[in-house]
PDB file of C-alpha atoms in Angstrom:
ATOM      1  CA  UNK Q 739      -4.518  15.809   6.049  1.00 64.00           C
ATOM      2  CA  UNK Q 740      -5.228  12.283   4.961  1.00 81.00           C
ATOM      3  CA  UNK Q 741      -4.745  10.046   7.911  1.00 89.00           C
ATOM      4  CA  UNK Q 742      -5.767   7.238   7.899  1.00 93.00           C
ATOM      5  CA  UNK Q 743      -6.160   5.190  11.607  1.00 94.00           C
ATOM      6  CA  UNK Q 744      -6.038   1.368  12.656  1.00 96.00           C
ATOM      7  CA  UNK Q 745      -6.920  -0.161  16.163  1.00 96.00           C
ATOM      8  CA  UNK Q 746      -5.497  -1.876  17.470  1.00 96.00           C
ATOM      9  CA  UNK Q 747      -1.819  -1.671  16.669  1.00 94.00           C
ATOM     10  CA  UNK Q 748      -1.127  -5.242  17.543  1.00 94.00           C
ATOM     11  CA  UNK Q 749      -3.047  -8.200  19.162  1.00 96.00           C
ATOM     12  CA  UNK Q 750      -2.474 -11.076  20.780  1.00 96.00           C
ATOM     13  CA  UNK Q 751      -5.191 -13.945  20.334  1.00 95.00           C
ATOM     14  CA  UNK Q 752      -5.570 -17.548  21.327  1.00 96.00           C
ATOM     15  CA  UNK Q 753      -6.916 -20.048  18.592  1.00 96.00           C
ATOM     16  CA  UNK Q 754     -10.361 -20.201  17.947  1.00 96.00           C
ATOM     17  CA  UNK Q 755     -11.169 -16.485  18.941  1.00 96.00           C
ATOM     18  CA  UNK Q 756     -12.465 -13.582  16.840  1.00 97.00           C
ATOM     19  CA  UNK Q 757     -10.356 -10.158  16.581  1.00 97.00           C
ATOM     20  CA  UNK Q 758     -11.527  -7.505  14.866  1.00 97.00           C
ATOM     21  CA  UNK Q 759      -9.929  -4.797  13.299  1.00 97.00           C
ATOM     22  CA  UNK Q 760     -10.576  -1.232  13.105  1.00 97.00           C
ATOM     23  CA  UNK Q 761      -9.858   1.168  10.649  1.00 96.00           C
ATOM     24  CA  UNK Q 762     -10.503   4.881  10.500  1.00 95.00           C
ATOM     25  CA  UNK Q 763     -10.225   7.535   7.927  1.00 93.00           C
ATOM     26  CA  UNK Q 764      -9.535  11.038  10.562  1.00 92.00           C
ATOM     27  CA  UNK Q 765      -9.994  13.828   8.104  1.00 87.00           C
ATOM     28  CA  UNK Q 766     -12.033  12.688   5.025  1.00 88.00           C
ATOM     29  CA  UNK Q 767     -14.170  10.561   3.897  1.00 88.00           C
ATOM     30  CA  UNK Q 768     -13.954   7.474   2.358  1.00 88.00           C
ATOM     31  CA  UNK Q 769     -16.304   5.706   0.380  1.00 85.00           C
ATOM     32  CA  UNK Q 770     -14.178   2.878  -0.075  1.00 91.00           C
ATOM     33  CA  UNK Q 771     -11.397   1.431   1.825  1.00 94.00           C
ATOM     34  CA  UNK Q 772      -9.499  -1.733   1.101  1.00 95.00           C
ATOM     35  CA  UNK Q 773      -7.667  -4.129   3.310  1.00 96.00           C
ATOM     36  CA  UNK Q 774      -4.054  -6.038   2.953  1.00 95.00           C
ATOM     37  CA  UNK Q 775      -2.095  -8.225   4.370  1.00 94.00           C
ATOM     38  CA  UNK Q 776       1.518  -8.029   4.317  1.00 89.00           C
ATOM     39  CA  UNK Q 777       3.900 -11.482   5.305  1.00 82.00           C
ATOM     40  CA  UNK Q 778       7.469 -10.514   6.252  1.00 77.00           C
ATOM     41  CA  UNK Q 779       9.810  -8.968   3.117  1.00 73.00           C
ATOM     42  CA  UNK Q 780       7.110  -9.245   1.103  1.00 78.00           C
ATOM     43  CA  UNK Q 781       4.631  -7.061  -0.527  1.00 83.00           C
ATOM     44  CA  UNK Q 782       0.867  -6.002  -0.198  1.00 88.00           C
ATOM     45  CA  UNK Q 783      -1.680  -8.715  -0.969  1.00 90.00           C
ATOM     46  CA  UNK Q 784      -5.452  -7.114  -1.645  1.00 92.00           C
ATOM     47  CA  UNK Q 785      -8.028  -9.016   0.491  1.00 94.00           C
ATOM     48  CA  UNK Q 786     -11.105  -7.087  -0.340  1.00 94.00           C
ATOM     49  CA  UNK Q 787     -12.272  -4.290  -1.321  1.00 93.00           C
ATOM     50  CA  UNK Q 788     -14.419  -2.470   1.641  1.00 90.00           C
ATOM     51  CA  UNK Q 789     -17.865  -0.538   0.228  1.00 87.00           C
ATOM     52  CA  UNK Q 790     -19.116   2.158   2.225  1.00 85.00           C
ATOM     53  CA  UNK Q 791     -23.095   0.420   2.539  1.00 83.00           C
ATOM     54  CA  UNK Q 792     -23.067  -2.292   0.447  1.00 85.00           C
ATOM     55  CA  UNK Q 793     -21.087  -5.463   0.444  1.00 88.00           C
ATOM     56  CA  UNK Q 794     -17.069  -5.820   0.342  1.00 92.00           C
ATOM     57  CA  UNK Q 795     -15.641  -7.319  -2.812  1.00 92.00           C
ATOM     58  CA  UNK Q 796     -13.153 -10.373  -1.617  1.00 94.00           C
ATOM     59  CA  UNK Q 797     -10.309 -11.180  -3.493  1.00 92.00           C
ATOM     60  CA  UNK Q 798     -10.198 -14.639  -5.386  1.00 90.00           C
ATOM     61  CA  UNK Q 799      -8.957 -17.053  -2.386  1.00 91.00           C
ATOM     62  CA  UNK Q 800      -9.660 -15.124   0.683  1.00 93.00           C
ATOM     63  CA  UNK Q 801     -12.288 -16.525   2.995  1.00 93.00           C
ATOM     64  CA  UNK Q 802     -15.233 -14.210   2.675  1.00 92.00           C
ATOM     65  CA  UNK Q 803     -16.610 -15.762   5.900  1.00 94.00           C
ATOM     66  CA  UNK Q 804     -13.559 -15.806   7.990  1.00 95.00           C
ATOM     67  CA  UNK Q 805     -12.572 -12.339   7.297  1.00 96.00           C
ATOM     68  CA  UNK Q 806     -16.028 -10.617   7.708  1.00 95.00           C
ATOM     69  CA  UNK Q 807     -15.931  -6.299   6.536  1.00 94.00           C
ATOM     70  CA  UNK Q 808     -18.451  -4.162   7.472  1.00 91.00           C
ATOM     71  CA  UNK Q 809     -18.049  -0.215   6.179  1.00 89.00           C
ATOM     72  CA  UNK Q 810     -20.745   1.418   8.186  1.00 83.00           C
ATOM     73  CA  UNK Q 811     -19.945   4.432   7.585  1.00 89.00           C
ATOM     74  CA  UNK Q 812     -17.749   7.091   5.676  1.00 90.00           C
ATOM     75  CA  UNK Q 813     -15.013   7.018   7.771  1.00 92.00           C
ATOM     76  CA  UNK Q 814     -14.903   3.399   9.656  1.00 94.00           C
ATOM     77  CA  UNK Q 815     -14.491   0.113   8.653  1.00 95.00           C
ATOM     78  CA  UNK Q 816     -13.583  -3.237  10.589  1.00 95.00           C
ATOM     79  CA  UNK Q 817     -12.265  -6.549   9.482  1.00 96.00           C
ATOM     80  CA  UNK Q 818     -13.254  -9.310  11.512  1.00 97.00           C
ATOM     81  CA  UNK Q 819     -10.791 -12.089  11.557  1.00 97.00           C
ATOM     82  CA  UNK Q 820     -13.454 -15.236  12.899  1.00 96.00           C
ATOM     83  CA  UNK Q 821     -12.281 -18.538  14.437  1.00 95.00           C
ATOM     84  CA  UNK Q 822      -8.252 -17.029  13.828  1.00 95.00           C
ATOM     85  CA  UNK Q 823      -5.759 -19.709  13.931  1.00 95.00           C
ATOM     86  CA  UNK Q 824      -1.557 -18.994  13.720  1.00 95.00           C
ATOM     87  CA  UNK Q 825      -1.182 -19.070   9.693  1.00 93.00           C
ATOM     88  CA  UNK Q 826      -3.816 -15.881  10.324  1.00 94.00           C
ATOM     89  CA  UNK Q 827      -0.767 -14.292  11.799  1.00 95.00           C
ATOM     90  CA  UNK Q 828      -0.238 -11.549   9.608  1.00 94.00           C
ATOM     91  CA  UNK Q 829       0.407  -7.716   9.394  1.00 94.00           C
ATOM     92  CA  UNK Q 830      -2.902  -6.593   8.138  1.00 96.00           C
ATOM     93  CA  UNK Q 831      -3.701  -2.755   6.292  1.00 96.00           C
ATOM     94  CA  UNK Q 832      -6.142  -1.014   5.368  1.00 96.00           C
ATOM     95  CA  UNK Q 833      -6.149   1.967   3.311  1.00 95.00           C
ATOM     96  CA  UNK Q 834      -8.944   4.509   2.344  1.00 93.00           C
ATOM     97  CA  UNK Q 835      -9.244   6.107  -0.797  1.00 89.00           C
ATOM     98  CA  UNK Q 836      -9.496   9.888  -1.280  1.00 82.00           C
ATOM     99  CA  UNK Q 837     -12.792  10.753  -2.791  1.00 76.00           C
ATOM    100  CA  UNK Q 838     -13.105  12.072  -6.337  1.00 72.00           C
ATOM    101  CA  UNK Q 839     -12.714  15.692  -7.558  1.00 70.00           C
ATOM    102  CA  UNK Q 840     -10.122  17.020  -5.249  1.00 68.00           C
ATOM    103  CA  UNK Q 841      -6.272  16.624  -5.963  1.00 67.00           C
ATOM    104  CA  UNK Q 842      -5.970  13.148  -4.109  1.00 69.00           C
ATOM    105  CA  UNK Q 843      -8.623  11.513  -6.149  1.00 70.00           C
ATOM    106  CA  UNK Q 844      -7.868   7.750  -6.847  1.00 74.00           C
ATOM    107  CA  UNK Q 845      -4.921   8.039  -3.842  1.00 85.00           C
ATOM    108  CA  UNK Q 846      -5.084   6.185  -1.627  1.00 89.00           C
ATOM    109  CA  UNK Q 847      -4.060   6.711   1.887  1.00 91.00           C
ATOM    110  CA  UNK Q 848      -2.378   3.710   4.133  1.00 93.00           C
ATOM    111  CA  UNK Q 849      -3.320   2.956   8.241  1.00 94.00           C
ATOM    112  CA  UNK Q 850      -0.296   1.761  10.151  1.00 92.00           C
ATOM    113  CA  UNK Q 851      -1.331  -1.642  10.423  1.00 94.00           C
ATOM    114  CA  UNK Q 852      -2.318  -4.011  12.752  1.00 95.00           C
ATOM    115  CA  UNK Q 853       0.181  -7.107  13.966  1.00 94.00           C
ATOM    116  CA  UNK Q 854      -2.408 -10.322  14.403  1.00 96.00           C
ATOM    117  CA  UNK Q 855      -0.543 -13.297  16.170  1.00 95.00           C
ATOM    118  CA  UNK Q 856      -2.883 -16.095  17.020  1.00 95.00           C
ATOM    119  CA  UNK Q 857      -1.188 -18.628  18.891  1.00 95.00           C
TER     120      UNK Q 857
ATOM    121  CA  UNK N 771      -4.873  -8.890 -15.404  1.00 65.00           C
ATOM    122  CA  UNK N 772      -2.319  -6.218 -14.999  1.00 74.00           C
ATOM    123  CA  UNK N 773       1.282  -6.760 -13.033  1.00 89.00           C
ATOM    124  CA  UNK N 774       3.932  -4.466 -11.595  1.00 94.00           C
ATOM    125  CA  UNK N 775       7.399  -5.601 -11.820  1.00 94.00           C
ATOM    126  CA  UNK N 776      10.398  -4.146  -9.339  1.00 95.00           C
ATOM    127  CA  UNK N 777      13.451  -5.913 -10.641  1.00 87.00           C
ATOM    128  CA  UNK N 778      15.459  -4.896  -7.370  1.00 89.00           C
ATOM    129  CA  UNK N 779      14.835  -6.941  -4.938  1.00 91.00           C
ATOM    130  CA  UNK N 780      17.546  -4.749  -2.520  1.00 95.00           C
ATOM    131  CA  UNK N 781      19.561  -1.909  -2.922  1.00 97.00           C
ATOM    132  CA  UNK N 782      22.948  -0.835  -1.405  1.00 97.00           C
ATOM    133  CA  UNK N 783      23.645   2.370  -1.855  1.00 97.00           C
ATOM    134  CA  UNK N 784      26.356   4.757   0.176  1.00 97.00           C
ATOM    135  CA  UNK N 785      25.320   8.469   0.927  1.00 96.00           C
ATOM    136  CA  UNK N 786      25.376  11.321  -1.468  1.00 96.00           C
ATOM    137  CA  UNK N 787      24.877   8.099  -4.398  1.00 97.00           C
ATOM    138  CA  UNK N 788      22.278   8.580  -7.177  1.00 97.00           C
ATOM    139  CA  UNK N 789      19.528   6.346  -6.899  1.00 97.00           C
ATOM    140  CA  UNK N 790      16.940   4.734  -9.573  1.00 97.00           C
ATOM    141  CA  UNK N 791      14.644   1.921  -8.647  1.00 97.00           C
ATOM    142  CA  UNK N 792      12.940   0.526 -11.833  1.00 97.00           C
ATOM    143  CA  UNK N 793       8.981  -0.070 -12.133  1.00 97.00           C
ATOM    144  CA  UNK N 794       7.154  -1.922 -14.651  1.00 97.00           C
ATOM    145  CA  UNK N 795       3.958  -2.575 -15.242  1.00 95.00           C
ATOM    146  CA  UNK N 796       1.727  -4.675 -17.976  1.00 93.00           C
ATOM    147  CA  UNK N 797      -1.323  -2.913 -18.786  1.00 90.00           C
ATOM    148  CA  UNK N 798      -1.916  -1.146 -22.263  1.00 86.00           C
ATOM    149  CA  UNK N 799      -4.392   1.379 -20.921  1.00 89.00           C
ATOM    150  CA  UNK N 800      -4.853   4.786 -19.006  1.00 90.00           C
ATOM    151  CA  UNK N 801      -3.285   4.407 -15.938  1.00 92.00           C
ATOM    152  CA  UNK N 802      -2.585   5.961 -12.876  1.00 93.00           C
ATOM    153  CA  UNK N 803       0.823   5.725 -10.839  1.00 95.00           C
ATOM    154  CA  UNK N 804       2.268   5.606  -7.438  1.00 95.00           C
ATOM    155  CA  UNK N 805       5.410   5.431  -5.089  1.00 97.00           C
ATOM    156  CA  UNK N 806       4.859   4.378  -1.763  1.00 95.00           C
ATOM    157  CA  UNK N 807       7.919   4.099   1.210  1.00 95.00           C
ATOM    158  CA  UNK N 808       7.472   1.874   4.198  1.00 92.00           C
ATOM    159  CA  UNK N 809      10.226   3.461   7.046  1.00 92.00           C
ATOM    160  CA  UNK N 810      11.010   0.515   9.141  1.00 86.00           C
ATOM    161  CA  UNK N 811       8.644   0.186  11.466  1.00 81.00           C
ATOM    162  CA  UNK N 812       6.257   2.611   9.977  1.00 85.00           C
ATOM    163  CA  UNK N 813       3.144   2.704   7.369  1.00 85.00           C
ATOM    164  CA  UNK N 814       3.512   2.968   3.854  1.00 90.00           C
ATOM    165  CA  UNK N 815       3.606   6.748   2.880  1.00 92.00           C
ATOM    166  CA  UNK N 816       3.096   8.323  -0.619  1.00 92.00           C
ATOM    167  CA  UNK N 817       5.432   9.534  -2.225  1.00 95.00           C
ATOM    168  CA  UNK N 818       5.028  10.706  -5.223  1.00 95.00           C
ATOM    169  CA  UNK N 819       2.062   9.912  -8.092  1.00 94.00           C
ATOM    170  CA  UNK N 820       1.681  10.371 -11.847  1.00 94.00           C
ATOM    171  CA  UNK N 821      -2.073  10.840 -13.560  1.00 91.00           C
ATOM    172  CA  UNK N 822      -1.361  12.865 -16.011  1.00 90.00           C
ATOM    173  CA  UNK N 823       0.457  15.798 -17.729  1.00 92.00           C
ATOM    174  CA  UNK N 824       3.931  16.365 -17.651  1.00 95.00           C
ATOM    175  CA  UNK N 825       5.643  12.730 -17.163  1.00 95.00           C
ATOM    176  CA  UNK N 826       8.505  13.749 -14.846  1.00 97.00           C
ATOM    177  CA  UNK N 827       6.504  13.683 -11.361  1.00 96.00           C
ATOM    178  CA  UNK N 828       8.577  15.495  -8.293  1.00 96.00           C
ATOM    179  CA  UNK N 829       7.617  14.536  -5.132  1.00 94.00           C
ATOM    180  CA  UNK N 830       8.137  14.462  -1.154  1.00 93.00           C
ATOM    181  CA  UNK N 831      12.003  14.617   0.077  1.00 94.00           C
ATOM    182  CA  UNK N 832      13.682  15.457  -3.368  1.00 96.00           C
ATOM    183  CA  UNK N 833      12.295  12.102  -5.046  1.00 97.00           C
ATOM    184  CA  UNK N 834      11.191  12.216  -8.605  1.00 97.00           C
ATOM    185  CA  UNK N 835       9.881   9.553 -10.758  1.00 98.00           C
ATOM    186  CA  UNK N 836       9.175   9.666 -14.772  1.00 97.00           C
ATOM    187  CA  UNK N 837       6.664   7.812 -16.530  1.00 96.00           C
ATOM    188  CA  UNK N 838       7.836   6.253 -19.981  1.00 96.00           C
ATOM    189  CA  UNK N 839       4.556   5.399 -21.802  1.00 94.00           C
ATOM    190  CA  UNK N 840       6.533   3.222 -24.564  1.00 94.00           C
ATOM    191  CA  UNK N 841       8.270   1.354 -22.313  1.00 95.00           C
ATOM    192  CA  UNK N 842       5.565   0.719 -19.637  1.00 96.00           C
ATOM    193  CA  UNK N 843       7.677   2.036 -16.900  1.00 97.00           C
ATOM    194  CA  UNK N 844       7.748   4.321 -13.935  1.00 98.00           C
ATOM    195  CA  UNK N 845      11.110   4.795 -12.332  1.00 97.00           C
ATOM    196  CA  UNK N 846      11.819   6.601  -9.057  1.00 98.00           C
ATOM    197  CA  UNK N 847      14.921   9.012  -8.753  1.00 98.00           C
ATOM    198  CA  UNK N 848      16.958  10.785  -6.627  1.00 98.00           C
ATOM    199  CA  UNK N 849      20.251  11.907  -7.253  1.00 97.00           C
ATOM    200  CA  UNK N 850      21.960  11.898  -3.966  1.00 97.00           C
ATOM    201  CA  UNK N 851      20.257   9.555  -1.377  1.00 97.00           C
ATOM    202  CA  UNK N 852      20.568  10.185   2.610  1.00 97.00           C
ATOM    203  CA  UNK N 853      21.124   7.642   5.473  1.00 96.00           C
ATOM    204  CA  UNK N 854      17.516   8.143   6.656  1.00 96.00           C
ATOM    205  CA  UNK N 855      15.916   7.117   2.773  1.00 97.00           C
ATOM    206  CA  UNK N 856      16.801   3.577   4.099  1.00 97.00           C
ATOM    207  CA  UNK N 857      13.094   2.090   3.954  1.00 96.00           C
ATOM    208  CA  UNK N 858      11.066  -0.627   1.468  1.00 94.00           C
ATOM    209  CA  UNK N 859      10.040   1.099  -1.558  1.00 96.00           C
ATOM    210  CA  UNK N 860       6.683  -0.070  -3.359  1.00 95.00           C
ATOM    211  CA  UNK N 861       5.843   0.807  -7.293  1.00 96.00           C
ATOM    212  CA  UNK N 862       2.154   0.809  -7.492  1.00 95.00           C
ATOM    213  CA  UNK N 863      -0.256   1.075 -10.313  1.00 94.00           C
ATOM    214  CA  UNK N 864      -4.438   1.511 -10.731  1.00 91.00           C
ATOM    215  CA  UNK N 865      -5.556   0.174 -14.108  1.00 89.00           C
ATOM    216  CA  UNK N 866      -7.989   1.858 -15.864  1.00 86.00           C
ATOM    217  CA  UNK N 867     -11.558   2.047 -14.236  1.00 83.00           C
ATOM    218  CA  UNK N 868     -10.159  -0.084 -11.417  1.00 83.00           C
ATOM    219  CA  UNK N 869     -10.464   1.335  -7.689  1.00 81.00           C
ATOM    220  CA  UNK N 870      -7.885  -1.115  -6.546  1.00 86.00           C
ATOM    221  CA  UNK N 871      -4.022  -0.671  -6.544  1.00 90.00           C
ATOM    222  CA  UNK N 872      -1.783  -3.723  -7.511  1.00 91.00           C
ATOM    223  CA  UNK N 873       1.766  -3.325  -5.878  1.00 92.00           C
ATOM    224  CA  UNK N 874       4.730  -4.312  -6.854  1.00 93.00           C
ATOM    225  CA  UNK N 875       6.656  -6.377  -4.493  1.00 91.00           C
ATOM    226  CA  UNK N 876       9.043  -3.714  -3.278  1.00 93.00           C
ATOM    227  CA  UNK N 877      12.642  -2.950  -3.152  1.00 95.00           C
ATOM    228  CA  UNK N 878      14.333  -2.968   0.080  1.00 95.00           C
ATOM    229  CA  UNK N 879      17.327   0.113  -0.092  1.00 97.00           C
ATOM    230  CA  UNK N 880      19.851   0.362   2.597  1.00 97.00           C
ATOM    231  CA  UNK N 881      22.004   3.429   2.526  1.00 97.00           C
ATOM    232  CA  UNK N 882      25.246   2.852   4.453  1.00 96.00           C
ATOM    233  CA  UNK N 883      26.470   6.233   5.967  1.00 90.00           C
TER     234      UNK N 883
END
């Protein structure tokens, strides 16, 4: 249990064009999800915090308008990267958090990622 | 605003070698705690958490971690490491009410067979 999906596993963009990201909780729900990116040897830098209906909560310094989250619904949400240009290049994660009262409430539960080059 | 602190940076190790990776953290209230392992080339995977009772957490693939409320600290153990624990290793912490987790910045081991 607990997976947690991301599509597409890598992309290839030119500069100037939009990509968006999906990412999929397969076997619970998830009112919130929350997106990273990750630069080489380094660790996991919070963008934003994705809300299941309501707004995402960005991270002080990340572009709220070039990296556009919708959370539709209780199992998907996307992160548009708009107008990408090559410092976008990134490895970008999601995560979606297990809901509360079970055993896994508060964990969360990592996608596989999603390698962005814009070139 | 809280931090999490891995002092190693990498970690050499040869099989059958005990391991402990140190975690830190600055936040004086309830919080919740987490190991995470990135396998090259693969997602980060849980591997053990702490939210309460007994300090001394066990987790996935003999792993164990204890949480040290004095000393602000959540170190992961294993007493004899295997070739295929080579992977990044992430400390994580939610603070309080918080829904987010802040990371620490990981600690690369490499277990030489």
């Amino acid at each position: 249990g607990a997976v947690v999906s991301q599509h597409p596993s890598w992309v290839i963009c030119k500069s100037g064009t939009s990509v968006k990201i999906e990412c999929r909780s397969l076997d619970f729900q998830a009112t919130t999800m929350f997106w990273y990116r990750q630069f080489p040897k380094q660790s996991l830098m919070l963008m934003a915090t994705s809300n299941e209906g309501s707004k995402a909560t960005y991270e002080q310094g990340v572009e709220k308008d070039k990296f556009l989250i919708n959370h539709a619904s209780l199992t998907l949400s996307t992160l548009t990267v708009t107008s990408a240009h090559p410092e976008d290049s990134s490895f970008y994660i999601c995560s979606a958090r297990a809901p509360s009262g079970g055993t896994n409430t508060d964990t969360q539960y990592f996608g596989p990622g999603t390698r962005l080059t814009v070139l | 605003a809280q931090s999490v602190s891995q002092h190693n940076h990498h970690v050499i190790l040869s099989e059958a070698a005990s391991l402990e990776l140190g975690c830190n953290y600055s936040y004086g209230g309830t919080v919740n705690l987490f190991w995470y392992v990135q396998y090259p080339g693969q997602h980060l995977q849980l591997l053990l958490k702490y939210f309460s009772g007994d300090p001394l957490v066990k987790g996935i693939k003999g792993f164990e971690a204890e949480f040290i409320k004095s000393k602000f600290s959540f170190n992961l153990r294993k007493p004899s490491v295997q070739w295929s624990d080579t992977a990044e290793y992430f400390c994580a912490v939610k603070a309080g009410s918080a829904r987010q987790l802040t990371f620490g910045s990981g600690t690369q081991l490499t277990v030489l067979p």
